Amino acid sequence: MDTEPKFFETNPQGGSVGQPLDRVDGRAKVTGQARYSAEFNNLPGLVHAVLKTSDVAKGRIQSIDTSAALKEPGVLAVLTHQNLPKLAKTPNDAQSKKAIGAPMGFLPLTSDQIHYAGQAVAVVVADTLERAQHAAALVRVNIAAEKPAASYEDPKAELFDPQKVQDGKTPGHTVRGNPKAAFAASPVQLTHTYVHAINHHNPMEPGATTAHWEAADRLTVYEATQGVTRTQKALSTMLGLAAEQVRVVTKYIGGGFGCKGSSWPHTVLTVQTAKAVGRPVKLSLTRPQMFTSMGHREDQTQTLKIGATKDGKLTALIHEKTSTTSPWDDYAEPNSRIINLLYACPTFESSYQLARANVMTSTFMRAPGEAPGSFAIECSMDDLAYQLGIDPLEIRLRNYAEKDPSNGKPWSSKSLKQCYARGAELFGWSKRNPKAGATHDGRLLVGWGMATASYPVHNNQGTARVRLYADGHALVQTGATDLGTGTYTVMTQVAADALWITPDKVRFELGDTKLPTAPNSGGAVAAGTVSSSIYMAAQDVWQKLIKQATQDKKSPLFRAKPADVVVEKGRMVLKSDKTKGEDFATLMKRNEMSDVEGSGNGKYGAGYESGLAAGPADSGHQDDMAGHSMHSFGAHFCEVKVDPDLGTVRVTRWVSVHAAGRILNAKTARSQIIGGSIFGIGCALMEATKRDQNFARYTNATLADYHIPVSADIPEMTVEFVNEHDPYINAMGVKGIGEISMVGVAAAVANAVFHATGKRIRSLPITPDKVLETKIVQV
């Protein structure tokens, strides 16, 4: 199979958008010029901080002996709950947590209580990292330990109804129709339970903070965060400062996947420490501390009941989820959301149960809710197909949702059928043997599986500033962040096309709260919001130039109505006579204008006419946006080979086809889908954090023990996109692809394993012991 990337034309008028432009930040990264948050080492008097953490998961601190540590050379301070500078506000109550926007309703070093293993109990500061690490080992903490609860599986755990999940953002109960009655009356009934292991994000760059108090009331923080604005708000609120007194800088991020989407305790502890010692302070989490400091995907069980007719039409879906939460918060991923909308079904019901345990609060991890939810629904759809003797792709087409079943709204755009068709063609799905366990490659069992992907287009907005200079170059600024997925590059392309200049003439700046505000990079919102902000700011520039031209007696456009002027190929021309007009450089030089500055707001629903249109984007779609359901869709096709004697599973072929609105860069988009698919394959086959049920401590909190895929685990991957125009979502018609690339991946692998072995494994990850637990079908 030809696995080369299939680039397609997303910009029929030509230009840069959609093309596979090389990363504009690539040279800075490979030459070491790119500075990450732990690399601002030239600050005057910079010192190093190290966290001392608790081995006990529950208890109360009786005493802390810091005397030996303080005697060591170079040690500046040992800060505990007894002497750490106080904050104006902490997240330790619900109201304050909401005001801060904190991910966790508890801040370490605010009391003598221990709530989870790995909780920070002291911060040690020294003039070198090695001295700080040595001194931290000398701090003696005496804790009166209590018996902890480790998870919802703990016999002592008490399940409760949270009423709302996702930290209060999503209802805990959803009912549509009468699903219990419909299920009872269904000719075909399936009830299965799916188990999902704890997962940790494990980005290459650990959490890192460098805090510098430039004055008593002015702070600069170099932070590994997916959102500088959100971090600025959290810190300024906790410190009792105005937002403009706190500057947050994040020029480069070494991966995040959600764990860097919030402001975690180590960040404010570093800031407090810098205040206490009167020096700039750098703190980087160790790899084990990454498992206990920045959240995780919670351990969870899902039970899904499916009712259907004998020809495979769904009649009822009933979904229940049970998971572990922290002692203070009601966080749970909203798994039921995707189950409620993916297929046409007249009835639906969902509910959640939580159990408090001695763990830190879990958080969003790539495709939160959709990824684990898709594992349940997509494996169940496969089970339904096999039980009825229907092809797994056909069962999905029979239940294809022409409108959103969860709310009855039409889709803003949906090209899922095209994704199915193209994916099946690329994969050769028509050649699949329908019988499980019947395909062999020598002694290996071969299986083919597929699954549907979907992810919502979340509402958000941001701002951008564009300055066009008379010499033809431009400065574009927004407070976005680049997770490493190509934001620097795609926004350069957007600006170049919107201003009718080449990408090499654009300087794009991001990652600083001094720049116009932008949303977090997460939830697949950054690409659509930021690109639309830049597009709108460029249109503001053109409108100012058009106004200048129509008032300039020497301009061919003098006295024309601005509404009668359009921009084509960098020239402002009359709609009625496009030979009459002039380019921006001529106008600006004649009027002695060194530059023109514009600003824009890239809100979803702004309307989309053309990425190169002059003038403001049509806002007439604002009302239409509220009447549409906005989602990306896609399909994954997977081949696995299973060793029946060893139980090992290897993914040997992979095809993904997605429809996600306008694609800004064919190369970086393909890379995103590959990365998300690898993430999902890891979840399916190897990733699992083990928590000791007696001590509530993680037993594999290193990259040596927490297994993730390496290059040898991944085959050549074929990725394509369906060219999709969506007039409702934003000015650029961009849906975002960072999350959808993982949705359905684990299910596609699990379905392929079933096809290979005839054995359904509903517990992730699918490790060799699970494959060997039950007899494999041999034919």
Short mmCIF file of N, CA and C in Angstrom, two decimals, residues 51-61 63-64 112-122 136-150 286 288-289 292 358-359 690-699 701:
data_model
loop_
_atom_site.label_atom_id
_atom_site.label_comp_id
_atom_site.label_asym_id
_atom_site.label_seq_id
_atom_site.Cartn_x
_atom_site.Cartn_y
_atom_site.Cartn_z
N LEU A 51 11.22 19.81 45.43
CA LEU A 51 10.11 19.43 46.30
C LEU A 51 10.49 18.22 47.14
N LYS A 52 10.18 18.29 48.42
CA LYS A 52 10.20 17.12 49.30
C LYS A 52 8.78 16.62 49.38
N THR A 53 8.55 15.34 49.06
CA THR A 53 7.19 14.83 48.99
C THR A 53 6.96 13.71 50.00
N SER A 54 5.69 13.42 50.23
CA SER A 54 5.29 12.43 51.23
C SER A 54 5.19 11.04 50.62
N ASP A 55 5.73 10.05 51.32
CA ASP A 55 5.53 8.65 50.93
C ASP A 55 4.21 8.12 51.44
N VAL A 56 3.64 8.82 52.40
CA VAL A 56 2.38 8.41 53.01
C VAL A 56 1.22 9.04 52.25
N ALA A 57 0.14 8.27 52.04
CA ALA A 57 -1.00 8.76 51.28
C ALA A 57 -2.06 9.43 52.14
N LYS A 58 -2.04 9.18 53.44
CA LYS A 58 -3.03 9.80 54.32
C LYS A 58 -2.45 9.90 55.73
N GLY A 59 -2.63 11.06 56.32
CA GLY A 59 -2.12 11.22 57.68
C GLY A 59 -1.99 12.68 58.05
N ARG A 60 -1.23 12.94 59.12
CA ARG A 60 -1.02 14.29 59.60
C ARG A 60 0.44 14.45 60.00
N ILE A 61 1.02 15.56 59.57
CA ILE A 61 2.42 15.82 59.90
C ILE A 61 2.54 16.13 61.40
N SER A 63 5.84 16.47 62.88
CA SER A 63 6.99 17.35 63.01
C SER A 63 7.81 17.30 61.73
N ILE A 64 8.57 18.37 61.49
CA ILE A 64 9.50 18.43 60.37
C ILE A 64 10.84 18.92 60.90
N ASP A 112 -1.19 20.83 57.88
CA ASP A 112 -0.37 19.67 58.24
C ASP A 112 -0.98 18.36 57.75
N GLN A 113 -2.03 18.43 56.96
CA GLN A 113 -2.71 17.22 56.51
C GLN A 113 -2.06 16.65 55.24
N ILE A 114 -1.98 15.32 55.18
CA ILE A 114 -1.51 14.60 54.00
C ILE A 114 -2.70 13.88 53.39
N HIS A 115 -2.95 14.15 52.10
CA HIS A 115 -4.12 13.58 51.44
C HIS A 115 -3.77 12.57 50.34
N TYR A 116 -2.52 12.59 49.85
CA TYR A 116 -2.15 11.64 48.80
C TYR A 116 -0.64 11.46 48.78
N ALA A 117 -0.21 10.30 48.34
CA ALA A 117 1.22 10.03 48.23
C ALA A 117 1.82 10.91 47.14
N GLY A 118 3.00 11.45 47.44
CA GLY A 118 3.62 12.37 46.50
C GLY A 118 3.26 13.81 46.75
N GLN A 119 2.44 14.07 47.75
CA GLN A 119 2.08 15.45 48.09
C GLN A 119 3.30 16.19 48.59
N ALA A 120 3.48 17.42 48.13
CA ALA A 120 4.62 18.23 48.58
C ALA A 120 4.46 18.58 50.05
N VAL A 121 5.53 18.39 50.83
CA VAL A 121 5.51 18.75 52.25
C VAL A 121 6.57 19.81 52.57
N ALA A 122 7.50 20.06 51.64
CA ALA A 122 8.51 21.09 51.85
C ALA A 122 9.11 21.46 50.50
N ALA A 136 17.22 18.19 50.33
CA ALA A 136 15.85 17.67 50.43
C ALA A 136 15.84 16.26 51.02
N ALA A 137 16.88 15.48 50.69
CA ALA A 137 16.97 14.11 51.22
C ALA A 137 17.24 14.11 52.72
N LEU A 138 17.73 15.22 53.25
CA LEU A 138 18.05 15.30 54.68
C LEU A 138 16.87 15.81 55.53
N VAL A 139 15.84 16.32 54.88
CA VAL A 139 14.66 16.80 55.63
C VAL A 139 13.91 15.60 56.18
N ARG A 140 13.62 15.61 57.47
CA ARG A 140 12.94 14.51 58.12
C ARG A 140 11.51 14.93 58.47
N VAL A 141 10.55 14.22 57.90
CA VAL A 141 9.14 14.52 58.13
C VAL A 141 8.50 13.37 58.88
N ASN A 142 7.98 13.65 60.04
CA ASN A 142 7.31 12.63 60.86
C ASN A 142 5.81 12.74 60.64
N ILE A 143 5.21 11.69 60.11
CA ILE A 143 3.79 11.70 59.77
C ILE A 143 3.07 10.60 60.53
N ALA A 144 1.97 10.95 61.17
CA ALA A 144 1.09 9.94 61.79
C ALA A 144 0.20 9.39 60.69
N ALA A 145 0.57 8.22 60.19
CA ALA A 145 -0.10 7.67 59.03
C ALA A 145 -1.46 7.06 59.38
N GLU A 146 -2.38 7.17 58.42
CA GLU A 146 -3.69 6.55 58.53
C GLU A 146 -3.89 5.63 57.32
N LYS A 147 -4.84 4.74 57.43
CA LYS A 147 -5.11 3.81 56.33
C LYS A 147 -5.78 4.57 55.18
N PRO A 148 -5.17 4.59 53.99
CA PRO A 148 -5.75 5.34 52.87
C PRO A 148 -6.75 4.50 52.07
N ALA A 149 -7.56 5.18 51.30
CA ALA A 149 -8.40 4.53 50.29
C ALA A 149 -7.71 4.71 48.95
N ALA A 150 -7.62 3.65 48.15
CA ALA A 150 -6.82 3.72 46.93
C ALA A 150 -7.65 3.96 45.66
N THR A 286 10.51 16.12 38.94
CA THR A 286 11.17 14.88 38.53
C THR A 286 10.16 14.02 37.79
N PRO A 288 9.15 10.89 38.53
CA PRO A 288 8.15 10.36 39.46
C PRO A 288 7.17 11.42 39.95
N GLN A 289 7.63 12.66 40.14
CA GLN A 289 6.72 13.71 40.59
C GLN A 289 5.69 14.08 39.53
N THR A 292 2.41 12.54 40.29
CA THR A 292 1.66 12.95 41.48
C THR A 292 1.52 14.46 41.59
N ASN A 358 -7.56 8.55 48.31
CA ASN A 358 -6.40 9.38 48.61
C ASN A 358 -5.48 9.48 47.40
N VAL A 359 -5.98 10.23 46.42
CA VAL A 359 -5.26 10.50 45.18
C VAL A 359 -5.43 11.98 44.86
N LYS A 690 0.01 1.76 37.81
CA LYS A 690 -0.41 0.84 38.86
C LYS A 690 -0.40 1.55 40.22
N ARG A 691 -1.53 1.51 40.91
CA ARG A 691 -1.63 2.11 42.23
C ARG A 691 -1.81 1.00 43.26
N ASP A 692 -0.87 0.93 44.20
CA ASP A 692 -0.95 -0.09 45.25
C ASP A 692 -2.22 0.11 46.07
N GLN A 693 -3.02 -0.95 46.19
CA GLN A 693 -4.31 -0.84 46.85
C GLN A 693 -4.20 -0.73 48.37
N ASN A 694 -3.06 -1.06 48.93
CA ASN A 694 -2.87 -0.94 50.37
C ASN A 694 -2.33 0.42 50.78
N PHE A 695 -1.41 0.95 49.99
CA PHE A 695 -0.74 2.19 50.38
C PHE A 695 -1.11 3.38 49.49
N ALA A 696 -1.91 3.15 48.45
CA ALA A 696 -2.34 4.22 47.52
C ALA A 696 -1.14 4.95 46.93
N ARG A 697 -0.09 4.19 46.61
CA ARG A 697 1.11 4.76 45.98
C ARG A 697 1.28 4.13 44.60
N TYR A 698 1.81 4.91 43.67
CA TYR A 698 2.09 4.38 42.34
C TYR A 698 3.36 3.54 42.38
N THR A 699 3.30 2.40 41.74
CA THR A 699 4.44 1.47 41.78
C THR A 699 5.26 1.49 40.49
N ALA A 701 6.03 4.63 38.60
CA ALA A 701 6.04 6.06 38.26
C ALA A 701 7.36 6.50 37.62
#
